[in-house]
């Protein structure tokens, strides 16, 4: 399919005295960083360090806004109104964008964090609110969405600049949804398997589901999770696998229409 | 002195279920609004409403960043490092700026909230940190400072675009500092007296201290506090007094060099 | 029915610079105060003042724990686990209890705040978690529940010391549930009607639903909301109505088995 | 000197998704745990786990209250009033005590966290506020203070039940104060040296300062920090050193008058 792909990972999820993830090892391996904005991780000092680290490695910066739930790391459904959510996304996007401005780089994208991703898939009003926030933040701002999902389709229809996302380290259902984390086979922790899945997504636009069916999946960006044990090895394998297959790993800003 | 002046007030200090100040009554009377950014008041939903309200009245929007102290309303000294403070200011400035972007208006200024104002006056490293944050946020962004103070002088020397601020409703010491709130005569609550002080500041560049000495005070913006009882009447008197004296009340963006 | 009843109201929901409700006027009218614990309102300083105010008026103190959602005032469903919720209730109950200890009074009760009340009614695991937290906090601690609801029944079955609650200022459905706040006739704002409803609940154990059916409702405590306009007049009417009907208003600790 | 000593360490400083310290390894080595109360670390879920872990190892539980500064881990001076501080301590003490109640164990002590320790030493009004909070929480509650400091002396004069604390892993000045962390020789990271210092404190009531002077230091509890690299090895060496020297390590509740 495409000969160029974006590789993204959540970054900057430390907070105050607490450290999370190995940003130092992972940043050189990716092309886009989803930077936590303070609502689930990422205090202002951490955001600046993360943006500057991304800049040093030529990695594009995105905002990774969350529900206001520090204690729950943004992973618990909250019954916010669409208008509240739109405003939370706007606030956090601006916060990260200002550090980009200070560092002399453009904010590339926004990607909803944690349970927001799922909420947007389930509830059109939530997808709409996120799409609106993205659109209000400028027509060039890219929104990451779940490839082949309803939230992706809805935001494309709204005219938002969308990058559909696939996952290297997650198993798929036949309808293009991710296998629930409650199932034992949800995660792909073998680096070679994750790399192979990423290569096939990028090169052929296909993924094999957990039960062996090939489905179409058109993706512009591939995500690897950074907070699982062994994450760095998986990300390295994915990066190297893509390059060996002749697929360039480059930030979306360089090539997404 | 000048025949044009800016009139500013703190706005948007409500939070969730709690309401503070009478923004509806005050907004039409001022030319610049200092919008709380979430650290001492002003949740994202309130910020949006405040920015939109300002826009409806042709009032320019500024960010009003605070120390991270919701419980203390940003009024308690915290021993933050200059780098931490610079990053808190950057974060909050960006948050408000994004709502400006969504509303299609430029962010005009930044004004440190509460005890930060005092800390910047006392400690050059704090003044420097605020100045740096402002400068990183763009050369056109205006920083409000205490007229004739050290923080004002320091930021001007740094090349920051500064608007010196005077207070209509506060008594002055002979060195140009405000009389401490601990003294009984610190506040000017008589609307006519506040208006007279504002007019003299704007027209002559002078203020009479609490003990009857005339001192020079060059100001480009005049502040009225919005959360004291009777505030709306004071602000109305100041606005009308300025206009009666032939002084235009217009936002800094329109005329500050 | 009973010739004694408890009258409760939410108190201490101010926070830092923000004031909410008229605790000074309402406290003398009630027999039990539900004290906000910091998660939706009520910083530590406010809690102490509220406990001391209750003590001065012979009003019994209860903890009013919430979901950790200051921005949403604890009124938004959050998908917390039962174990998380149990621990939030335990934490907040202890915080208020320590101020009781400092003031030399026993903590009387715990009443879940805001949406927790609804969540407990809908989801048995949530009711169970609240019941467990109450039970762990000691067998004499009283838990307030919605009269005739599932959460009430479940906690009684668990052996928790329960006081069933009725509402003077809310309309009822025929199944004993409150009319949704989304319906125009949900609130009873006429003081005389609220008083009549309270008297009938206390004296006869009955309430007339919004569509005119009499249903049984056994209550030991009656709630008036403190944050609606006109609340003080309603609470005063309820208090006076109960006393005129010969029903004593006394805290649960004095008479609940 | 004494043939029995208490050994304490800060515990439960994880928060939500973030982990800090190695509580599992350290808990079996100490006799008293200072449990973070939510203001600098330690969400309610973590507090319960920490209290239960302490109980399993026969370790006594104390509250470790902080300034409300999650982002700064309670290590930054805040200009709170004594009354505010007293209420913060009361709130947090109660929260931890309720988990003790749920677990069926008594709260043993309270120890101010981070910069509060220093603030209490410098400012008598702060020492007084902490002493009052402790006294209001019951005459049997033990307060940990810096051995030979002003805060220790002040609280003893107030009649608070005080345990004076020495540090195994910190160098001392000749006036009994700790060497500032800014000096390169502030920390004792050699396990054998830390153990020797602890043994001498416990057995002889003396400590050798960084410049070789022996001073008197009467301590009832010895602290090892848990969040420095190599902390577990240091704590193990201290524990074994004390036992080898024939000094029993037992919680204060068992023997402090």
mmCIF file of N, CA and C in Angstrom, chain A residues 18 25 44 78 125 166 214:
data_model
loop_
_atom_site.group_PDB
_atom_site.id
_atom_site.type_symbol
_atom_site.label_atom_id
_atom_site.label_comp_id
_atom_site.label_asym_id
_atom_site.label_seq_id
_atom_site.Cartn_x
_atom_site.Cartn_y
_atom_site.Cartn_z
ATOM 1 N N UNK A 18 6.803 11.396 40.107
ATOM 2 C CA UNK A 18 6.593 10.050 39.562
ATOM 3 C C UNK A 18 7.040 9.943 38.109
ATOM 4 N N UNK A 25 14.440 6.119 25.788
ATOM 5 C CA UNK A 25 14.725 5.017 24.862
ATOM 6 C C UNK A 25 13.760 4.997 23.672
ATOM 7 N N UNK A 44 3.268 20.642 33.696
ATOM 8 C CA UNK A 44 3.844 21.587 32.727
ATOM 9 C C UNK A 44 5.344 21.410 32.520
ATOM 10 N N UNK A 78 -16.314 8.742 32.251
ATOM 11 C CA UNK A 78 -16.992 9.783 33.029
ATOM 12 C C UNK A 78 -18.119 10.317 32.156
ATOM 13 N N UNK A 125 -22.073 11.464 19.784
ATOM 14 C CA UNK A 125 -21.981 12.826 20.318
ATOM 15 C C UNK A 125 -20.581 13.114 20.861
ATOM 16 N N UNK A 166 -3.670 2.256 13.335
ATOM 17 C CA UNK A 166 -3.661 0.824 13.594
ATOM 18 C C UNK A 166 -2.730 0.528 14.754
ATOM 19 N N UNK A 214 -8.271 -12.483 7.271
ATOM 20 C CA UNK A 214 -7.646 -11.256 6.786
ATOM 21 C C UNK A 214 -8.710 -10.189 6.541
#
